[in-house]
Short mmCIF file of C-alpha atoms in Angstrom, two decimals:
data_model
loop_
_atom_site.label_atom_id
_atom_site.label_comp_id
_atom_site.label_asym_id
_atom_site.label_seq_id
_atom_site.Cartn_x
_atom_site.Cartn_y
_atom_site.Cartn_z
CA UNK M 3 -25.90 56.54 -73.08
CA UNK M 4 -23.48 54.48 -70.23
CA UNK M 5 -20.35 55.39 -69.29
CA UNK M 6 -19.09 52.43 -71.66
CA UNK M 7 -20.80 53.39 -74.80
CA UNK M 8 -19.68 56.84 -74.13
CA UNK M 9 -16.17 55.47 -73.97
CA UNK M 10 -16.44 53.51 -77.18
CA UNK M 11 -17.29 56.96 -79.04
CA UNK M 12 -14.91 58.61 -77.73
CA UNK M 13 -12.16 55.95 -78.91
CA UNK M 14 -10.97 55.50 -75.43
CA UNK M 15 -12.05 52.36 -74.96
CA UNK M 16 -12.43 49.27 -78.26
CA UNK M 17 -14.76 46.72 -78.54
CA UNK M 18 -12.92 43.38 -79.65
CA UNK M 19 -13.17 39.77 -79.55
CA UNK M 20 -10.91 37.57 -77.05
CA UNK M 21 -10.74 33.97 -76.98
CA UNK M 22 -14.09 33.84 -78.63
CA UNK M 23 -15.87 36.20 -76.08
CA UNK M 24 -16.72 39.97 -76.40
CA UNK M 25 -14.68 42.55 -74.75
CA UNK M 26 -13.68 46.12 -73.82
CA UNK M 27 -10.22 46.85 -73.90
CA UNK M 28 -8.38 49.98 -73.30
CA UNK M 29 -7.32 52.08 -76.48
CA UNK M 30 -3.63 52.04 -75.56
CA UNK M 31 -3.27 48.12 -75.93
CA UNK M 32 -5.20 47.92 -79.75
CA UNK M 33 -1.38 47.16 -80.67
CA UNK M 34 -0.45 44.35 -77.55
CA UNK M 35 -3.73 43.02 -78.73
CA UNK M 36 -3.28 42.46 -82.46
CA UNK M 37 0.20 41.72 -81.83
CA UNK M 38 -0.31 39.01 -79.20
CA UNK M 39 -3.83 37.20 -79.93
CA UNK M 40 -4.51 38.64 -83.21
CA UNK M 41 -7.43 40.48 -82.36
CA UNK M 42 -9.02 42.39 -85.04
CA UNK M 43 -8.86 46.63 -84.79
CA UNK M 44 -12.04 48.48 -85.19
CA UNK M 45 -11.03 51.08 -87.52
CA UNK M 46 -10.06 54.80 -87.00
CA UNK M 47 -7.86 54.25 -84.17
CA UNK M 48 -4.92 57.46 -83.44
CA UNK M 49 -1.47 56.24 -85.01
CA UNK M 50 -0.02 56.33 -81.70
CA UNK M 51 -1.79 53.27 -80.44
CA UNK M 52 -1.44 50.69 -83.61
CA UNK M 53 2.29 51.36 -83.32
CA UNK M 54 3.83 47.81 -82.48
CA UNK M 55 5.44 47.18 -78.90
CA UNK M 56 8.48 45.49 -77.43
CA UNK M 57 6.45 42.71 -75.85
CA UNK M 58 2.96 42.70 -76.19
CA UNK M 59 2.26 38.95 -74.83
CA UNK M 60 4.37 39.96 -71.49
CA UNK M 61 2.80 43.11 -71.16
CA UNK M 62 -0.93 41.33 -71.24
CA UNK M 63 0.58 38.30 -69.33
CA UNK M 64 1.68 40.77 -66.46
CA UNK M 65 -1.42 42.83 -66.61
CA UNK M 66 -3.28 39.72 -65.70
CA UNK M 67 -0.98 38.68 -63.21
CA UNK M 68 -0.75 42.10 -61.44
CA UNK M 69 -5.38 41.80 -61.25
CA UNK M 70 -5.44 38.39 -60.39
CA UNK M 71 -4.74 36.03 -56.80
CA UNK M 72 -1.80 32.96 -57.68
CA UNK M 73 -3.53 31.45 -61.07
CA UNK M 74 -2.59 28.43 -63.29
CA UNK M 75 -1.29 28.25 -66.28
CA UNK M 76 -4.47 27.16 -68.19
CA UNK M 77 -6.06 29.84 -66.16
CA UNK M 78 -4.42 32.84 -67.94
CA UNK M 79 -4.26 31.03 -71.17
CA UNK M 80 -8.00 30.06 -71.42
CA UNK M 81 -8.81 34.00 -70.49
CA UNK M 82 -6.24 35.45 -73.54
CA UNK M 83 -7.45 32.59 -75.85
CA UNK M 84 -3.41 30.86 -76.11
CA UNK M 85 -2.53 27.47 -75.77
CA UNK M 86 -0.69 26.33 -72.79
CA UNK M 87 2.95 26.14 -73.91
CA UNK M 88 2.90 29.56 -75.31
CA UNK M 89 1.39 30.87 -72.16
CA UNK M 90 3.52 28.87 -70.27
CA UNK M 91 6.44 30.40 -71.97
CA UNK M 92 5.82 34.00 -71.73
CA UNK M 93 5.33 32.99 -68.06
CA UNK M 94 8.82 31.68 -67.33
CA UNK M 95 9.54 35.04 -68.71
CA UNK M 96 8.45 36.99 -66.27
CA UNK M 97 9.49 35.18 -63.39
CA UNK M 98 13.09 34.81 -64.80
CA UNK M 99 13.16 38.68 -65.66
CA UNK M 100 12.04 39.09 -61.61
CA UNK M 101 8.20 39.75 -62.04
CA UNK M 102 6.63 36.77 -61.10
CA UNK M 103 7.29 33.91 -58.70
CA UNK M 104 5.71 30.28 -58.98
CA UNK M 105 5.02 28.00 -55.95
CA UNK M 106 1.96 26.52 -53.74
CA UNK M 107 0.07 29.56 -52.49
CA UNK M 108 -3.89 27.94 -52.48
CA UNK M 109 -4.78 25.59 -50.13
CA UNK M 110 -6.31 23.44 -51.91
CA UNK M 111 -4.12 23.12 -55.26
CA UNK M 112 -3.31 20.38 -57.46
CA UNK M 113 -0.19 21.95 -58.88
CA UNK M 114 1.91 24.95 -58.96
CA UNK M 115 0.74 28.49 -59.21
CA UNK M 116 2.15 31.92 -60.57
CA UNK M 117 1.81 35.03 -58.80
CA UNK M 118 2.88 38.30 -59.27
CA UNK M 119 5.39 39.72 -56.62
CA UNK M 120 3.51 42.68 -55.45
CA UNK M 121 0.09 40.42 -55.27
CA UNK M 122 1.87 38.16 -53.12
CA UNK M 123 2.97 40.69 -50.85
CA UNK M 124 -0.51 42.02 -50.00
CA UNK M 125 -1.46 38.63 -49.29
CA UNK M 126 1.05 37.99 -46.27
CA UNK M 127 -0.14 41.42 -44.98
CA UNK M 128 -3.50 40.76 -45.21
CA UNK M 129 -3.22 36.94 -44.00
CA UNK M 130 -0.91 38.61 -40.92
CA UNK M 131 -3.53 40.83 -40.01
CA UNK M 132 -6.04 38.36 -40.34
CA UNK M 133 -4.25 35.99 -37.83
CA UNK M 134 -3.24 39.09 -35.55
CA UNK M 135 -7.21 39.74 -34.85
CA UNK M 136 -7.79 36.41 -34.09
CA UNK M 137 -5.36 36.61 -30.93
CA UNK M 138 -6.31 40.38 -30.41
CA UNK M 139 -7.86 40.94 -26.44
CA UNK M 140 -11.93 41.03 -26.12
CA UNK M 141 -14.15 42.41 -24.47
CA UNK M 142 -14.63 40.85 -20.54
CA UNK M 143 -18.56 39.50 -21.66
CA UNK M 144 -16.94 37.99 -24.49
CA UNK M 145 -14.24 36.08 -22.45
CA UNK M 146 -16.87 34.86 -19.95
CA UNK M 147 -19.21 33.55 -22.60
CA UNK M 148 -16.05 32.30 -24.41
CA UNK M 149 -15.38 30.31 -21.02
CA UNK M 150 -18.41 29.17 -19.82
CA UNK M 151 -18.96 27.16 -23.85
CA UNK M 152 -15.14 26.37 -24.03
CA UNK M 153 -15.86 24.15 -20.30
CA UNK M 154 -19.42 22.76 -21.42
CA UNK M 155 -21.03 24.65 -18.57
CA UNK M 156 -25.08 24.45 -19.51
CA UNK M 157 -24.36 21.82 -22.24
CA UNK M 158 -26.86 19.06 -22.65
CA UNK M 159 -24.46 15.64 -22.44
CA UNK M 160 -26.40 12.93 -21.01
CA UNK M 161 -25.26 9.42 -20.06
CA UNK M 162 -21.82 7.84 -19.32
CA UNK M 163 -20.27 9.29 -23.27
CA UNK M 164 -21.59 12.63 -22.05
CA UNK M 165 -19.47 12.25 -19.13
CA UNK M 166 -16.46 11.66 -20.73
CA UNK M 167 -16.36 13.98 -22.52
CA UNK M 168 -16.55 16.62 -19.48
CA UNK M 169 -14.22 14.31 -17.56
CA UNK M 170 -11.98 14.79 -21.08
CA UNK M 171 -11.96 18.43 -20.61
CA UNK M 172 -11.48 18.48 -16.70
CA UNK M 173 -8.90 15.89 -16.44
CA UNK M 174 -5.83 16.82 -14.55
CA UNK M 175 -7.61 19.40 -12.96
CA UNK M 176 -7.05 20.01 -9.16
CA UNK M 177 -10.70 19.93 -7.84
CA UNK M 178 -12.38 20.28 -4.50
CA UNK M 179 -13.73 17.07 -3.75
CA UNK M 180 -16.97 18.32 -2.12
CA UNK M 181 -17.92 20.32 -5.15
CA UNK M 182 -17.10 17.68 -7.75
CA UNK M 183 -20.83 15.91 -7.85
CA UNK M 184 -22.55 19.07 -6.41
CA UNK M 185 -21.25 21.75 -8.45
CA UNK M 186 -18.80 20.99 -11.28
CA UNK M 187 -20.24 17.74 -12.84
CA UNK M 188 -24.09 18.95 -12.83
CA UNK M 189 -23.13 22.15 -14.25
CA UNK M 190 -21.76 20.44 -17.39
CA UNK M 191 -24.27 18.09 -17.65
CA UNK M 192 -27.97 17.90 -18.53
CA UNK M 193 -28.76 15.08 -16.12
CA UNK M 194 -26.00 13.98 -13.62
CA UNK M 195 -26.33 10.44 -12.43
CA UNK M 196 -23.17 9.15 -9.90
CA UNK M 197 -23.84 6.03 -10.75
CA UNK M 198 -22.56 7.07 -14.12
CA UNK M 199 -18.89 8.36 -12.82
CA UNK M 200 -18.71 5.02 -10.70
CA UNK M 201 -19.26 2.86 -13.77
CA UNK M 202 -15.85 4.76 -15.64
CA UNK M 203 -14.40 3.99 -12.15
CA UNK M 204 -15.11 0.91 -11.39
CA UNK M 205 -14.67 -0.47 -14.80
CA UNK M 206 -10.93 0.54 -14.11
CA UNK M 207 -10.81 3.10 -17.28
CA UNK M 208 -10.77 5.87 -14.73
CA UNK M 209 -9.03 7.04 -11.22
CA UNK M 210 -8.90 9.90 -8.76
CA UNK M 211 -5.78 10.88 -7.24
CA UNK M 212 -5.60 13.48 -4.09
CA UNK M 213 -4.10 17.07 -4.81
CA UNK M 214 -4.22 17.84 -1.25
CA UNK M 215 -6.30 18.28 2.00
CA UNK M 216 -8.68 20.85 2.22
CA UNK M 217 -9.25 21.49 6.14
CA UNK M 218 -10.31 18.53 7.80
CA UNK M 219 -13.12 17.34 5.92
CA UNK M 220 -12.44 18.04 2.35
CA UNK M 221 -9.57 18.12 -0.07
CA UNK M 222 -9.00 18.36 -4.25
CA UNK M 223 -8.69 15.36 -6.33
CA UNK M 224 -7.70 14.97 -10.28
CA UNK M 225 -9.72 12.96 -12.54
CA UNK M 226 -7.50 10.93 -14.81
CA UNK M 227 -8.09 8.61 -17.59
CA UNK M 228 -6.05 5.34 -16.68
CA UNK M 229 -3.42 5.15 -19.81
CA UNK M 230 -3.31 8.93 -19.70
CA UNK M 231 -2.50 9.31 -16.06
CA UNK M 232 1.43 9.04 -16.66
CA UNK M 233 1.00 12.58 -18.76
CA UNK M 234 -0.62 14.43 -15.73
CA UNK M 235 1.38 13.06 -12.51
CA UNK M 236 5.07 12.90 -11.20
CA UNK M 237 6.83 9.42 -11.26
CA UNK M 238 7.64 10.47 -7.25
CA UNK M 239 5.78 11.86 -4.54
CA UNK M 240 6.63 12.79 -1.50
CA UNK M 241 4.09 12.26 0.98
CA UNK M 242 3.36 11.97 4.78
CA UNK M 243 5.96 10.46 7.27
CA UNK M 244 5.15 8.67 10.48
CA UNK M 245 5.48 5.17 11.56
CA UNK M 246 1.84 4.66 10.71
CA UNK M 247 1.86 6.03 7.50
CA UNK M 248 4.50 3.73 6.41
CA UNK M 249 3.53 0.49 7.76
CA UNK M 250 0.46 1.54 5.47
CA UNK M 251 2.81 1.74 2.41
CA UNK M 252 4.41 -1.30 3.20
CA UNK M 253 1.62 -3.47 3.23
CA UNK M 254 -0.24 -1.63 0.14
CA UNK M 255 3.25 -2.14 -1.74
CA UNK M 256 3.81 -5.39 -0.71
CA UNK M 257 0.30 -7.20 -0.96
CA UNK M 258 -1.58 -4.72 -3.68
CA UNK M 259 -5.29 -3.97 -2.95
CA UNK M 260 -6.60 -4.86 0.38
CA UNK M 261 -9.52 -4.82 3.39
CA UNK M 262 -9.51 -2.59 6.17
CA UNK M 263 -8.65 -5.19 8.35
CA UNK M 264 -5.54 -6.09 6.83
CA UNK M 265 -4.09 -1.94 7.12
CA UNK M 266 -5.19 -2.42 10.69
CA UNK M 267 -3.59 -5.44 11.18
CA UNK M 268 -0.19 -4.26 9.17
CA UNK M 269 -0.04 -0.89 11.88
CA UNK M 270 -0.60 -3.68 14.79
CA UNK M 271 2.45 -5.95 13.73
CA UNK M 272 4.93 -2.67 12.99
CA UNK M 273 4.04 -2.18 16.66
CA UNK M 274 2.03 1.13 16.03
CA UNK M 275 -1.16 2.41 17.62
CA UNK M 276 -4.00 0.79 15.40
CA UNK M 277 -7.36 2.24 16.35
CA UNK M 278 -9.77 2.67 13.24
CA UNK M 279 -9.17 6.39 13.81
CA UNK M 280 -5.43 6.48 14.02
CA UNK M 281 -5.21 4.33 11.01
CA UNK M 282 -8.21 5.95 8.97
CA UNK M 283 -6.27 9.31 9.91
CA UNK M 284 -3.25 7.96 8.36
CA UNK M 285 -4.72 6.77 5.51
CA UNK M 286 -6.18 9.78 4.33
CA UNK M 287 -3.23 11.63 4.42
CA UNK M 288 -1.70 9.30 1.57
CA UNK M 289 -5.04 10.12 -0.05
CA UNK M 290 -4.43 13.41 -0.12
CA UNK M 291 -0.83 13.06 -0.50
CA UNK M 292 -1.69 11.54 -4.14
CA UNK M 293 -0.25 8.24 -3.04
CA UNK M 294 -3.47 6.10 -2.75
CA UNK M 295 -6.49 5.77 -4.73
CA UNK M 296 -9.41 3.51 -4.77
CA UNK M 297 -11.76 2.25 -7.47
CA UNK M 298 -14.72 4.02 -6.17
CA UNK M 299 -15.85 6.56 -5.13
CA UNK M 300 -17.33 6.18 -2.00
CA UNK M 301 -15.02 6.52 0.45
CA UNK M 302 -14.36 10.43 -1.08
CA UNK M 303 -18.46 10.96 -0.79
CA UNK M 304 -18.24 9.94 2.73
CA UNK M 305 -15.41 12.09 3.86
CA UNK M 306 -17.07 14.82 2.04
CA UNK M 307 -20.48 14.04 3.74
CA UNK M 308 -19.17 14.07 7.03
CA UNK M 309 -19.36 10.29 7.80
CA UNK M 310 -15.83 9.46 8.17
CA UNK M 311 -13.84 9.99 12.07
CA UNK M 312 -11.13 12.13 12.65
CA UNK M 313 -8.41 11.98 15.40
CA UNK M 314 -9.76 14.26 17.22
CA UNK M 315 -12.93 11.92 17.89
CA UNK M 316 -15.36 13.95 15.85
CA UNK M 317 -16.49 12.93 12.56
CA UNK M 318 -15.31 15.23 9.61
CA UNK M 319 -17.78 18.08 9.07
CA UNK M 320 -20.00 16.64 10.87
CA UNK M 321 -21.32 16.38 14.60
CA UNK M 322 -22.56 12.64 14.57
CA UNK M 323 -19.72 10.10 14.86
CA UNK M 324 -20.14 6.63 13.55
CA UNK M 325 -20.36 3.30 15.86
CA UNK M 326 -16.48 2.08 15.87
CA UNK M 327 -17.55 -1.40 16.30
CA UNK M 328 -19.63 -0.99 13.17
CA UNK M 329 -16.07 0.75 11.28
CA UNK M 330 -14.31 -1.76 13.07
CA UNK M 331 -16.26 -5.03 11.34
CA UNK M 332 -17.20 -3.56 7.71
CA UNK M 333 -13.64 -0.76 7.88
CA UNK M 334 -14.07 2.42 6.68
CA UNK M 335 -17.11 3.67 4.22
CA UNK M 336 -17.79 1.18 1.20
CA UNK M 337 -16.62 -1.65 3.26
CA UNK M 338 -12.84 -1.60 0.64
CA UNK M 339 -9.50 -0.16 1.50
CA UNK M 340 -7.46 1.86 -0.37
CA UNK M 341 -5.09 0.91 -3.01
CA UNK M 342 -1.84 2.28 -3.90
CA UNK M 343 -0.24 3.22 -6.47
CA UNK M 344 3.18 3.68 -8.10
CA UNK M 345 1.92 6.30 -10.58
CA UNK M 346 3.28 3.41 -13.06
CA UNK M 347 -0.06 3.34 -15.47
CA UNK M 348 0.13 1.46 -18.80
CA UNK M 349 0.92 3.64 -21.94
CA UNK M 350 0.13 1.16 -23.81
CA UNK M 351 -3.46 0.11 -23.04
CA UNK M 352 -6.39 1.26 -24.91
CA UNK M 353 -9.45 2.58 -22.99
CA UNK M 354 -12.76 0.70 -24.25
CA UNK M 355 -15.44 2.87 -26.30
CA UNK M 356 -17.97 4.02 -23.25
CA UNK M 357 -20.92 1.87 -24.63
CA UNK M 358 -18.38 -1.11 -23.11
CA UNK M 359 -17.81 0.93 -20.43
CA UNK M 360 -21.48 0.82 -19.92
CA UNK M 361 -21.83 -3.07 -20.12
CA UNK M 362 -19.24 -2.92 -17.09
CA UNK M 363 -20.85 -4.00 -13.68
CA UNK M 364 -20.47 -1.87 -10.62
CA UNK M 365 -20.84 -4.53 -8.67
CA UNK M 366 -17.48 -6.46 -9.87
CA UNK M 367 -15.42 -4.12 -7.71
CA UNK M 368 -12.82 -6.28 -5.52
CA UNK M 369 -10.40 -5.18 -2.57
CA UNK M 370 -9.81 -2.00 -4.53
#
């Protein structure tokens, strides 16, 4: 015999019918039962539990409510076989005598709920402690592997929309220059072409700005999507000084993007020395100074390389030292000058989807 059967013998527990369905019921509500739904008694029940309650549909109503999450209406009234407005009656009982409260507790709910009070409370402590481990510390392995996904290191993006996405992630980051396309970019990506970063660039969606000089040779740059570059950098910035280095602003101010020649020849008429290397010197330090760009990125992979003079004579990071009639005739690496900018980028323009980006040509680059 089961514990149920055993139960039923014993008169502890009655077999009735409820809403059409058959169910076990505690002994102690044979009255709440007959007196609310109408539920037939099995015979030979004690006196003491056929004697008729105060409120047999609230004390059912609040038993379900005290077992049950927030619940509709129809909900309560399909399990205890009532209609609606009776249900719904008994309901507004209970919440106006303090038991129950009503409001929009599930997330995905089409109309008011009911809940009992005490329910409700061990669902803000339970949805507080659920929210509490999700900010709790981890464990150090956890963190790193946490890390490494969260920056796409080891993913397998491919092309130029692979690409944006990293650069999405990385943007406004200050990073070293010479590990941009030999560390940072490959890492993220499954196949790393350049040519890929100087289609964003040169299709004008995308720009570098200098953080800062690294040593002689080296320095960090942000990555910054054009009409999102306003977010990431100061309106002002407060760069080099030195007769050089202003007759450089003047003319990029004035005349926009242009040659090598012309920066040379704007240091010449402000009377200043204008050898490639005192200029180029000067020039870089506005790159670095965040307050000239260019729309590729060859110039950066030169100084990086080693290719580009210093004042000193000596070419950066490197021992050979280019032909200064050669820089002289083409200007510095990639044969453009540097272009400045105000910082001033359009919050209003939209950046093309990156399969236009890929229709761009590399070669359409102009004096910037």
């Amino acid at each position: 015999m089961n514990a149920v059967a055993q139960l039923v013998e014993e008169r502890r527990v009655i077999e009735v019918v409820v809403a059409g369905e058959r169910r076990f019921a505690s002994a102690e509500d044979a009255a709440r039962l007959r007196d609310a739904l109408g539920v037939s008694l099995p015979p030979g029940l004690p006196a003491a539990f056929i004697e008729p309650v105060s409120d047999p549909l609230g004390d059912l109503l609040h038993r379900y409510a005290r077992t049950h999450g927030p619940f509709l209406t129809s909900e309560v009234a399909h399990s205890l076989g009532l209609d609606n407005d009776r249900a719904a009656a008994g309901l507004a009982e209970l919440e106006r005598r303090g038991r129950l409260v009503r409001g929009e507790f599930r997330p995905e709910g089409v109309e008011r709920e009911w809940c009992h009070n005490d329910v409700l409370r061990v669902l803000r402590r339970r949805s507080l402690a659920a929210l509490r481990a999700e900010v709790e510390p981890v464990e150090q392995d956890v963190l790193a592997r946490f890390q490494a996904d969260w920056q796409l290191v080891g993913s397998n993006r491919r092309g130029v929309d692979g690409l944006a996405d990293v650069i999405g992630l990385l943007q406004g980051a200050s990073l070293p220059a010479s590990a941009l396309e030999r560390d940072i970019l490959p890492a993220r990506m499954a196949n790393y072409a350049p040519a890929d970063l100087d289609t964003l660039l040169t299709a004008g969606e995308l720009i570098w700005i200098g953080a800062g000089a690294v040593g002689t040779g080296d320095g960090r740059i942000r990555l910054l999507w054009r009409d999102q570059a306003h977010v990431f950098l100061p309106q002002t910035v407060a760069g080099p000084q030195g007769a050089v280095h202003d007759a450089i602003r003047s003319c990029l101010t004035q005349r926009g993007a242009v040659f090598w020649a012309d920066l040379v020849a704007a240091a010449s008429d402000a009377g200043e020395p204008y050898d490639d290397i005192t200029v180029l010197t000067a020039l870089w330090d506005l790159v670095w100074a965040g307050e000239v760009t260019n729309d590729a990125l060859t110039p950066l992979r030169a100084v990086v390389s080693g290719a580009v003079p210093t004042a000193s004579g000596r070419a950066m990071r490197s021992s050979r030292r280019p032909a200064l009639r050669s820089l002289s005739r083409v200007g510095p690496p990639a044969g453009r000058s540097l272009v400045a900018r105000r910082h001033s980028w359009s919050r209003s323009r939209r950046r093309p989807n990156v399969r236009q980006r890929q229709r761009c040509n590399s070669s359409s680059a102009t004096a910037s």
